[in-house]
């Protein structure tokens, strides 16, 4: 006797979604240190393979522990958080946890790292390296990505090999603009929802994310929120294709954010 399974819309792999989060930067916190609260670095930069440069104040308890460890390394977990593109009650959209070992480069190596970081992702706190702030590096061992669609482990090699989504650096601004300037777009998407959601009184569709394979929306109802992925008819790789795919879902030749 066969079983019927609902086919899930195509989506980027966990490694690709994690790589997109890394490209955007996210909000960083060092967790699982034994401290009552997560430790927020002064700045951070995650490289494609998950290796991360972190700037800590010289009086950081984590820095004190690292220097007191005979191995010269300290096991830590870095948590990267990405928020929704528009304000919502639950603003955490996705998470990436990178588990690895923290070590402190030599003063000379730290200066070279700071100069390279200034080219990759300029940040004013980099001027503090060697002056009340210390640059440390996280060597990744493993990583886990999680969002409403799935949770999956990914290796440093898989993360480095994955490509960030072509729209990941501007999706937040684009979706926020759509909701503010073209709210009718999201109202029209109601027709793609299951009847249990489409017919729910008071349901509201909000933008959650966009990528080369589809649009992610959050359906807010009086009884709770539901995250839904709507697939494009075919992959979008350019801004023009993205606008066309959205127009197809909306049901008109809509030119978004023009």
XYZ file of N, CA and C in Angstrom:
774
model
N 0.855 -1.198 0.000
C 0.000 0.000 0.000
C 0.883 1.236 0.000
N 0.695 2.117 -0.975
C 1.547 3.293 -1.080
C 1.121 4.397 -0.139
N 2.029 5.356 0.015
C 1.745 6.522 0.848
C 1.892 7.770 -0.011
N 1.153 8.784 0.330
C 1.219 10.044 -0.396
C 1.973 11.061 0.444
N 2.980 11.670 -0.155
C 3.764 12.670 0.552
C 3.652 14.012 -0.157
N 3.524 15.043 0.631
C 3.477 16.382 0.055
C 4.874 16.785 -0.387
N 5.000 17.136 -1.647
C 6.302 17.517 -2.171
C 6.676 18.908 -1.675
N 7.846 19.014 -1.093
C 8.289 20.301 -0.582
C 8.852 21.132 -1.711
N 8.606 22.444 -1.700
C 9.178 23.308 -2.740
C 10.704 23.252 -2.711
N 11.349 23.354 -3.867
C 12.819 23.344 -3.886
C 13.375 24.520 -3.097
N 14.501 24.303 -2.429
C 15.113 25.337 -1.602
C 16.628 25.188 -1.660
N 17.364 26.255 -1.435
C 18.818 26.133 -1.352
C 19.201 25.156 -0.248
N 20.369 24.546 -0.374
C 20.831 23.623 0.651
C 21.139 24.369 1.937
N 21.261 23.621 3.017
C 21.604 24.244 4.302
C 22.948 24.959 4.213
N 23.909 24.360 3.499
C 25.218 24.991 3.352
C 25.108 26.306 2.582
N 24.262 26.331 1.551
C 24.083 27.564 0.775
C 23.410 28.646 1.609
N 22.416 28.257 2.393
C 21.734 29.249 3.241
C 22.669 29.755 4.331
N 23.477 28.844 4.875
C 24.462 29.261 5.876
C 25.491 30.204 5.266
N 25.897 29.898 4.046
C 26.893 30.736 3.356
C 26.329 32.128 3.088
N 25.035 32.211 2.787
C 24.407 33.518 2.580
C 24.376 34.317 3.880
N 24.086 33.632 4.979
C 24.094 34.310 6.282
C 25.489 34.841 6.585
N 26.507 34.015 6.301
C 27.896 34.433 6.519
C 28.221 35.663 5.682
N 27.750 35.686 4.427
C 28.021 36.823 3.553
C 27.401 38.102 4.098
N 26.218 37.985 4.707
C 25.556 39.165 5.282
C 26.200 39.587 6.596
N 26.817 38.668 7.286
C 27.489 38.996 8.546
C 26.732 38.544 9.771
N 25.438 38.821 9.821
C 24.645 38.432 10.983
C 25.080 39.135 12.256
N 24.420 38.783 13.336
C 24.795 39.293 14.659
C 25.489 38.177 15.411
N 26.640 38.479 15.975
C 27.478 37.442 16.583
C 27.432 37.487 18.099
N 27.468 36.309 18.692
C 27.574 36.173 20.146
C 28.317 34.876 20.433
N 29.178 34.900 21.425
C 29.894 33.705 21.851
C 29.127 33.126 23.026
N 28.665 31.885 22.874
C 27.798 31.270 23.874
C 28.458 30.016 24.447
N 27.867 29.515 25.538
C 28.379 28.291 26.149
C 29.715 28.469 26.838
N 29.989 29.692 27.302
C 31.284 29.963 27.944
C 31.240 29.778 29.459
N 30.051 29.568 30.005
C 29.915 29.492 31.455
C 29.514 30.810 32.066
N 29.561 31.876 31.261
C 29.126 33.187 31.728
C 27.593 33.254 31.690
N 26.982 34.066 32.550
C 25.513 34.135 32.569
C 24.912 34.664 31.286
N 25.646 35.489 30.549
C 25.147 36.073 29.312
C 26.108 35.786 28.159
N 25.596 35.731 26.941
C 26.484 35.588 25.789
C 27.479 36.744 25.724
N 28.635 36.481 25.152
C 29.668 37.505 25.006
C 29.597 38.058 23.590
N 29.365 39.352 23.479
C 29.260 39.991 22.172
C 30.598 40.622 21.804
N 31.210 40.204 20.692
C 32.477 40.813 20.293
C 32.290 42.252 19.826
N 33.373 43.013 19.855
C 33.308 44.390 19.371
C 33.053 44.422 17.866
N 33.602 43.445 17.162
C 33.321 43.255 15.744
C 33.651 41.815 15.398
N 33.145 41.355 14.269
C 33.454 39.996 13.837
C 33.430 39.925 12.315
N 34.166 38.969 11.799
C 34.124 38.691 10.362
C 34.269 37.190 10.172
N 33.263 36.598 9.507
C 33.279 35.167 9.249
C 33.760 34.934 7.823
N 34.762 34.101 7.671
C 35.292 33.769 6.356
C 34.446 32.649 5.741
N 34.586 32.402 4.428
C 33.736 31.409 3.759
C 33.720 30.031 4.404
N 34.827 29.604 5.014
C 34.868 28.264 5.610
C 34.441 28.244 7.071
N 33.987 29.389 7.586
C 33.548 29.464 8.978
C 34.605 29.975 9.930
N 35.859 30.046 9.492
C 36.889 30.664 10.332
C 36.466 32.106 10.613
N 36.622 32.531 11.855
C 36.075 33.827 12.249
C 37.092 34.647 13.020
N 37.243 35.895 12.621
C 38.066 36.844 13.362
C 37.147 37.644 14.279
N 37.535 37.720 15.547
C 36.717 38.388 16.557
C 37.571 39.407 17.303
N 37.005 40.556 17.540
C 37.701 41.587 18.308
C 37.087 41.657 19.697
N 37.924 41.432 20.716
C 37.464 41.435 22.101
C 38.150 42.553 22.876
N 37.464 43.161 23.834
C 38.128 44.150 24.694
C 39.200 43.469 25.534
N 40.247 44.183 25.846
C 41.374 43.597 26.582
C 40.971 43.047 27.940
N 39.905 43.571 28.522
C 39.473 43.097 29.840
C 38.413 41.997 29.751
N 38.224 41.400 28.565
C 37.239 40.345 28.396
C 37.618 39.115 29.219
N 36.633 38.542 29.921
C 36.871 37.344 30.707
C 37.247 36.178 29.796
N 36.758 36.182 28.577
C 37.088 35.119 27.630
C 38.559 35.183 27.240
N 39.068 36.367 27.068
C 40.477 36.551 26.747
C 41.355 36.099 27.910
N 40.905 36.377 29.119
C 41.638 35.946 30.318
C 41.697 34.422 30.395
N 40.576 33.767 30.099
C 40.547 32.307 30.123
C 41.432 31.717 29.036
N 41.396 32.328 27.869
C 42.207 31.840 26.754
C 43.691 31.900 27.096
N 44.118 32.992 27.661
C 45.540 33.150 27.998
C 45.955 32.275 29.160
N 44.981 31.850 29.960
C 45.303 30.977 31.089
C 45.259 29.508 30.747
N 44.883 29.175 29.514
C 44.801 27.783 29.089
C 46.155 27.326 28.556
N 46.674 26.224 29.094
C 47.996 25.735 28.705
C 48.081 25.369 27.234
N 46.968 24.953 26.630
C 46.987 24.534 25.218
C 47.034 25.713 24.256
N 46.743 26.906 24.777
C 46.717 28.073 23.906
C 45.435 28.189 23.090
N 44.489 27.267 23.333
C 43.207 27.283 22.634
C 42.072 27.122 23.628
N 40.903 27.538 23.207
C 39.731 27.436 24.066
C 38.539 27.020 23.218
N 37.850 25.916 23.581
C 36.667 25.523 22.802
C 35.518 26.500 23.048
N 34.908 26.980 21.970
C 33.797 27.934 22.082
C 32.759 27.637 21.009
N 31.609 28.247 21.159
C 30.567 28.192 20.136
C 30.179 29.614 19.755
N 30.249 29.910 18.469
C 29.833 31.205 17.961
C 28.434 31.079 17.394
N 27.556 31.958 17.820
C 26.173 31.957 17.336
C 25.954 33.176 16.453
N 25.588 32.937 15.188
C 25.237 34.016 14.268
C 23.727 34.052 14.103
N 23.143 35.209 14.282
C 21.693 35.374 14.208
C 21.336 36.326 13.086
N 20.342 35.937 12.305
C 19.824 36.817 11.262
C 18.368 37.127 11.578
N 17.996 38.391 11.522
C 16.643 38.807 11.848
C 15.774 38.955 10.602
N 14.481 39.041 10.819
C 13.522 39.201 9.729
C 13.709 40.574 9.073
N 13.336 40.700 7.790
C 13.539 41.981 7.095
C 12.589 43.084 7.548
N 11.487 42.713 8.191
C 10.528 43.693 8.708
C 10.229 43.340 10.163
N 9.836 44.311 10.974
C 9.565 44.033 12.388
C 8.458 43.011 12.578
N 8.728 42.027 13.423
C 7.749 40.996 13.769
C 7.921 40.634 15.236
N 6.906 40.025 15.846
C 7.057 39.613 17.249
C 8.254 38.687 17.469
N 8.431 37.708 16.573
C 9.593 36.827 16.627
C 10.505 37.218 15.479
N 11.570 37.943 15.783
C 12.396 38.514 14.725
C 13.578 37.635 14.326
N 13.802 36.526 15.006
C 14.906 35.653 14.628
C 14.469 34.798 13.443
N 15.138 34.957 12.309
C 14.775 34.233 11.097
C 15.615 32.972 10.912
N 16.892 33.055 11.256
C 17.783 31.922 11.058
C 18.982 32.029 11.992
N 19.605 30.869 12.228
C 20.738 30.793 13.141
C 21.825 29.916 12.540
N 23.061 30.257 12.836
C 24.195 29.419 12.472
C 25.097 29.311 13.690
N 25.335 28.070 14.116
C 26.241 27.837 15.233
C 27.539 27.255 14.695
N 28.645 27.880 15.022
C 29.962 27.392 14.614
C 30.723 26.997 15.871
N 31.070 25.730 15.954
C 31.820 25.211 17.100
C 33.273 25.053 16.678
N 34.179 25.545 17.513
C 35.591 25.440 17.165
C 36.482 25.834 18.315
N 37.699 26.225 17.962
C 38.711 26.530 18.964
C 39.222 27.946 18.762
N 39.224 28.687 19.844
C 39.662 30.076 19.825
C 41.144 30.144 20.164
N 41.902 30.934 19.396
C 43.308 31.148 19.744
C 43.681 32.605 19.452
N 44.766 33.048 20.080
C 45.212 34.430 19.926
C 46.461 34.473 19.056
N 46.395 35.117 17.898
C 47.577 35.244 17.044
C 48.639 36.105 17.718
N 49.854 36.048 17.217
C 50.899 36.930 17.717
C 50.531 38.378 17.393
N 51.185 39.305 18.057
C 50.885 40.724 17.832
C 51.107 41.102 16.368
N 52.166 40.565 15.777
C 52.458 40.864 14.369
C 51.379 40.290 13.461
N 50.993 39.025 13.713
C 49.949 38.393 12.897
C 48.620 39.120 13.060
N 48.324 39.575 14.267
C 47.072 40.298 14.515
C 47.018 41.598 13.719
N 48.156 42.275 13.612
C 48.188 43.519 12.833
C 47.917 43.244 11.354
N 48.513 42.163 10.845
C 48.283 41.806 9.443
C 46.820 41.427 9.213
N 46.235 40.688 10.173
C 44.821 40.316 10.065
C 43.935 41.558 10.052
N 44.265 42.507 10.922
C 43.467 43.730 11.002
C 43.516 44.508 9.696
N 44.686 44.557 9.063
C 44.813 45.260 7.786
C 44.003 44.567 6.700
N 44.032 43.233 6.699
C 43.263 42.491 5.707
C 41.761 42.674 5.939
N 41.359 42.657 7.212
C 39.945 42.850 7.533
C 39.468 44.241 7.133
N 40.350 45.221 7.264
C 39.978 46.587 6.889
C 39.643 46.672 5.406
N 40.237 45.782 4.595
C 39.930 45.746 3.173
C 38.657 44.948 2.899
N 38.484 43.828 3.621
C 37.327 42.964 3.400
C 36.053 43.561 3.955
N 36.087 44.027 5.185
C 34.902 44.565 5.852
C 35.349 45.667 6.816
N 35.507 46.881 6.315
C 35.996 47.977 7.165
C 35.131 48.163 8.405
N 35.795 48.400 9.520
C 35.091 48.639 10.776
C 35.966 49.557 11.627
N 35.380 50.610 12.199
C 36.196 51.571 12.964
C 36.904 50.958 14.169
N 36.333 49.868 14.751
C 36.963 49.281 15.935
C 38.273 48.571 15.597
N 38.535 48.311 14.326
C 39.808 47.695 13.952
C 40.991 48.591 14.306
N 40.731 49.876 14.413
C 41.797 50.807 14.819
C 42.220 50.581 16.265
N 41.392 49.842 17.026
C 41.689 49.596 18.438
C 42.564 48.373 18.662
N 42.865 47.614 17.593
C 43.694 46.421 17.751
C 45.063 46.823 18.298
N 45.436 46.231 19.427
C 46.682 46.588 20.093
C 46.540 47.764 21.034
N 45.356 48.362 21.055
C 45.074 49.502 21.936
C 43.715 49.267 22.597
N 43.701 48.547 23.680
C 42.495 48.231 24.454
C 41.618 47.153 23.810
N 42.047 46.579 22.710
C 41.289 45.508 22.070
C 42.244 44.486 21.462
N 41.810 43.228 21.466
C 42.646 42.129 20.978
C 41.893 41.327 19.926
N 42.585 41.019 18.845
C 42.000 40.229 17.772
C 42.300 38.751 18.005
N 41.256 37.929 18.012
C 41.417 36.483 18.169
C 40.747 35.796 16.987
N 41.101 34.528 16.770
C 40.540 33.792 15.628
C 39.906 32.489 16.086
N 38.756 32.195 15.517
C 38.066 30.935 15.763
C 38.367 29.978 14.615
N 38.928 28.828 14.937
C 39.163 27.769 13.951
C 37.983 26.814 13.997
N 37.205 26.717 12.908
C 35.949 25.953 12.958
C 36.178 24.446 12.963
N 35.314 23.753 13.701
C 35.321 22.296 13.683
C 34.067 21.767 13.020
N 32.927 22.350 13.382
C 31.649 21.946 12.802
C 30.691 23.121 12.873
N 29.595 23.001 12.120
C 28.597 24.070 12.111
C 27.219 23.464 11.921
N 26.221 24.146 12.466
C 24.826 23.731 12.314
C 24.012 24.955 11.931
N 23.237 24.808 10.846
C 22.372 25.888 10.391
C 20.923 25.529 10.702
N 20.143 26.523 11.099
C 18.747 26.256 11.436
C 17.859 27.429 11.039
N 16.718 27.085 10.416
C 15.656 28.059 10.188
C 14.337 27.314 10.255
N 13.248 27.966 9.880
C 11.941 27.326 9.996
C 11.783 26.152 9.042
N 12.602 26.088 7.989
C 12.480 25.021 7.001
C 13.204 23.756 7.423
N 14.365 23.907 8.060
C 15.148 22.723 8.425
C 16.309 23.106 9.325
N 16.929 22.085 9.881
C 18.170 22.236 10.630
C 19.120 21.161 10.127
N 20.365 21.535 9.873
C 21.304 20.559 9.329
C 22.723 20.955 9.666
N 23.552 19.936 9.856
C 24.975 20.162 10.091
C 25.669 20.383 8.756
N 26.717 21.176 8.774
C 27.512 21.410 7.574
C 28.975 21.516 7.974
N 29.855 20.976 7.177
C 31.275 21.006 7.485
C 31.898 22.296 6.965
N 33.124 22.567 7.417
C 33.840 23.752 6.940
C 34.062 23.678 5.436
N 34.346 22.478 4.919
C 34.560 22.313 3.474
C 33.274 22.582 2.698
N 32.138 22.076 3.198
C 30.862 22.307 2.523
C 30.495 23.787 2.543
N 30.773 24.444 3.657
C 30.472 25.870 3.783
C 31.320 26.684 2.814
N 32.599 26.333 2.713
C 33.497 27.060 1.821
C 33.138 26.846 0.356
N 32.642 25.648 0.017
C 32.311 25.321 -1.370
C 30.974 25.912 -1.805
N 30.106 26.208 -0.839
C 28.774 26.727 -1.169
C 28.860 28.174 -1.652
N 27.944 28.539 -2.523
C 27.876 29.912 -3.012
C 26.753 30.665 -2.312
N 27.021 31.894 -1.903
C 25.922 32.677 -1.316
C 24.868 32.972 -2.365
N 23.631 33.144 -1.932
C 22.547 33.428 -2.855
C 22.792 34.760 -3.564
N 22.454 34.859 -4.856
C 22.719 36.104 -5.589
C 21.969 37.319 -5.055
N 20.933 37.096 -4.236
C 20.137 38.227 -3.733
C 20.328 38.464 -2.235
N 21.272 37.761 -1.626
C 21.353 37.768 -0.164
C 21.762 39.117 0.422
N 22.486 39.924 -0.334
C 22.973 41.178 0.237
C 21.961 42.312 0.174
N 20.892 42.146 -0.625
C 19.895 43.220 -0.677
C 18.471 42.746 -0.413
N 18.290 41.467 -0.081
C 16.926 40.957 0.103
C 16.183 41.678 1.215
N 16.869 42.016 2.309
C 16.189 42.691 3.411
C 15.617 44.033 2.966
N 16.436 44.827 2.285
C 15.977 46.148 1.850
C 14.857 46.022 0.822
N 14.979 45.059 -0.079
C 13.973 44.882 -1.131
C 12.626 44.461 -0.557
N 12.646 43.496 0.356
C 11.398 43.013 0.945
C 10.751 44.078 1.829
N 11.580 44.809 2.579
C 11.025 45.880 3.410
C 10.371 46.954 2.542
N 11.009 47.269 1.408
C 10.426 48.251 0.476
C 9.111 47.738 -0.099
N 9.071 46.458 -0.453
C 7.843 45.894 -1.006
C 6.683 46.009 -0.025
N 6.941 45.661 1.228
C 5.838 45.706 2.200
C 5.365 47.138 2.430
N 6.297 48.085 2.433
C 5.914 49.472 2.693
C 5.235 50.121 1.486
N 5.810 49.875 0.290
C 5.311 50.573 -0.899
C 4.278 49.777 -1.688
N 4.294 48.454 -1.577
C 3.384 47.619 -2.364
C 2.752 46.528 -1.494
N 2.014 46.897 -0.463
C 1.421 45.883 0.426
C 0.453 44.951 -0.294
N -0.108 45.406 -1.436
C -1.046 44.573 -2.183
C -0.378 43.308 -2.730
N 0.942 43.363 -2.895
C 1.669 42.186 -3.377
C 1.451 41.011 -2.426
N 1.592 41.250 -1.142
C 1.496 40.161 -0.170
C 0.043 39.738 0.056
N -0.871 40.680 -0.093
C -2.288 40.310 -0.019
C -2.644 39.344 -1.147
N -2.107 39.589 -2.341
C -2.416 38.735 -3.491
C -1.815 37.344 -3.352
N -0.795 37.196 -2.525
C -0.166 35.878 -2.354
C -1.027 34.929 -1.521
N -2.067 35.454 -0.898
C -2.956 34.609 -0.095
C -3.532 33.460 -0.919
N -3.708 33.667 -2.215
C -4.344 32.645 -3.045
C -3.488 31.386 -3.190
N -2.194 31.494 -2.854
C -1.307 30.328 -2.955
C -1.270 29.511 -1.664
N -1.946 29.983 -0.630
C -1.864 29.315 0.664
C -2.866 28.168 0.761
N -2.581 27.186 1.617
C -3.582 26.130 1.879
C -4.862 26.761 2.416
N -5.974 26.115 2.165
C -7.262 26.685 2.554
C -7.356 26.942 4.059
N -6.692 26.113 4.851
C -6.734 26.299 6.303
C -6.156 27.640 6.714
N -5.185 28.142 5.932
C -4.606 29.456 6.208
C -5.324 30.547 5.424
N -5.645 30.255 4.164
C -6.259 31.262 3.293
C -7.600 31.736 3.835
N -8.335 30.837 4.477
C -9.673 31.171 4.959
C -9.685 31.600 6.427
N -8.512 31.691 7.031
C -8.442 32.107 8.431
C -8.688 33.602 8.557
N -9.667 33.961 9.329
C -9.988 35.375 9.521
C -8.842 36.075 10.237
N -8.456 37.220 9.708
C -7.389 37.993 10.329
C -5.998 37.595 9.898
N -5.854 36.642 8.950
C -4.534 36.216 8.486
C -3.858 37.346 7.716
N -2.555 37.460 7.908
C -1.783 38.503 7.229
C -0.475 37.910 6.733
N -0.135 38.193 5.479
C 1.101 37.682 4.886
C 2.197 38.731 5.027
N 3.350 38.307 5.563
C 4.502 39.199 5.746
C 5.715 38.622 5.016
N 6.609 39.464 4.521
C 7.812 38.964 3.843
C 8.830 38.423 4.844
N 9.399 37.275 4.515
C 10.376 36.648 5.407
C 11.736 36.488 4.744
N 11.759 36.137 3.457
C 13.025 35.955 2.774
C 12.820 35.684 1.302
N 13.865 35.883 0.535
C 13.814 35.588 -0.892
C 15.153 35.019 -1.314
N 15.120 34.079 -2.244
C 16.354 33.509 -2.778
C 16.117 33.095 -4.219
N 17.100 32.488 -4.831
C 17.038 32.158 -6.251
C 15.940 31.146 -6.589
N 15.453 30.412 -5.575
C 14.469 29.370 -5.826
C 13.056 29.709 -5.362
N 12.902 30.772 -4.594
C 11.542 31.083 -4.158
C 11.459 32.210 -3.140
N 10.249 32.410 -2.687
C 9.920 33.459 -1.731
C 9.454 32.813 -0.437
N 9.941 33.317 0.682
C 9.508 32.829 1.985
C 8.630 33.891 2.633
N 7.472 33.470 3.116
C 6.548 34.392 3.757
C 6.150 33.857 5.128
N 5.730 34.747 5.983
C 5.200 34.361 7.296
C 3.729 34.767 7.341
N 2.893 33.797 7.577
C 1.459 34.049 7.675
C 1.113 34.207 9.154
N 0.762 35.410 9.533
C 0.410 35.695 10.917
C -1.103 35.531 11.085
N -1.495 34.707 12.037
C -2.921 34.486 12.325
C -3.155 34.683 13.815
N -4.394 34.867 14.223
C -4.683 35.040 15.655
C -4.218 33.870 16.515
N -4.114 32.684 15.916
C -3.727 31.501 16.692
C -2.237 31.179 16.614
N -1.491 31.911 15.778
C -0.066 31.636 15.670
C 0.467 31.949 14.285
N 1.788 31.839 14.127
C 2.440 32.148 12.859
C 2.805 30.875 12.110
N 2.812 30.984 10.772
C 3.142 29.845 9.917
C 4.080 30.328 8.818
N 5.258 29.709 8.712
C 6.208 30.077 7.668
C 6.002 29.181 6.448
N 5.923 29.816 5.281
C 5.595 29.107 4.036
C 6.595 29.502 2.958
N 7.032 28.514 2.166
C 7.875 28.786 1.000
C 7.042 28.652 -0.265
N 7.120 29.657 -1.138
C 6.477 29.633 -2.447
C 7.575 29.562 -3.503
N 7.573 28.516 -4.299
C 8.645 28.305 -5.273
C 8.418 29.130 -6.531
N 9.519 29.616 -7.140
C 9.443 30.253 -8.445
C 9.157 29.173 -9.507
N 8.689 29.614 -10.652
C 8.452 28.686 -11.754
C 9.770 28.127 -12.287
N 10.828 28.906 -12.166
C 12.180 28.468 -12.517
C 13.168 29.348 -11.759
N 14.382 28.900 -11.683
C 15.391 29.603 -10.886
C 15.603 31.031 -11.387
N 15.760 31.956 -10.445
C 16.067 33.351 -10.773
C 17.532 33.625 -10.447
N 18.231 34.205 -11.386
C 19.647 34.498 -11.164
C 19.982 35.974 -11.310
N 19.048 36.762 -11.857
C 19.247 38.195 -12.021
C 18.090 38.943 -11.377
N 18.279 40.233 -11.165
C 17.228 41.059 -10.571
C 15.995 41.079 -11.467
N 16.201 41.150 -12.773
C 15.071 41.163 -13.701
C 14.285 39.859 -13.610
N 14.992 38.730 -13.536
C 14.307 37.448 -13.396
C 13.568 37.363 -12.070
N 14.149 37.936 -11.033
C 13.498 37.947 -9.725
C 12.172 38.705 -9.792
N 12.173 39.844 -10.437
C 10.943 40.627 -10.592
C 9.897 39.867 -11.402
N 10.361 39.185 -12.454
C 9.431 38.422 -13.287
C 8.810 37.258 -12.514
N 9.622 36.555 -11.724
C 9.100 35.418 -10.958
C 8.078 35.885 -9.921
N 8.356 37.017 -9.287
C 7.390 37.551 -8.325
C 6.104 37.951 -9.029
N 6.242 38.555 -10.219
C 5.057 38.939 -10.982
C 4.188 37.746 -11.314
N 4.821 36.606 -11.600
C 4.063 35.394 -11.888
C 3.270 34.932 -10.665
N 3.879 35.007 -9.504
C 3.181 34.597 -8.274
C 2.034 35.548 -7.949
N 2.297 36.837 -8.138
C 1.281 37.838 -7.841
C 0.113 37.730 -8.812
N 0.444 37.340 -10.078
C -0.616 37.186 -11.061
C -0.748 38.334 -12.009
N 0.308 39.169 -12.106
C 0.283 40.273 -13.049
C 1.727 40.590 -13.428
N 1.955 41.315 -14.507
C 3.319 41.678 -14.902
C 3.880 42.750 -13.966
N 4.020 42.381 -12.706
C 4.424 43.340 -11.669
C 5.916 43.619 -11.767
N 6.302 44.851 -11.700
C 7.712 45.236 -11.691
C 8.039 45.760 -10.304
N 8.671 44.910 -9.502
C 8.869 45.246 -8.097
C 10.008 46.229 -7.914
N 9.848 47.066 -6.917
C 10.895 47.986 -6.473
C 11.444 48.805 -7.625
N 10.600 49.242 -8.513
C 11.060 50.022 -9.661
C 10.947 51.504 -9.367
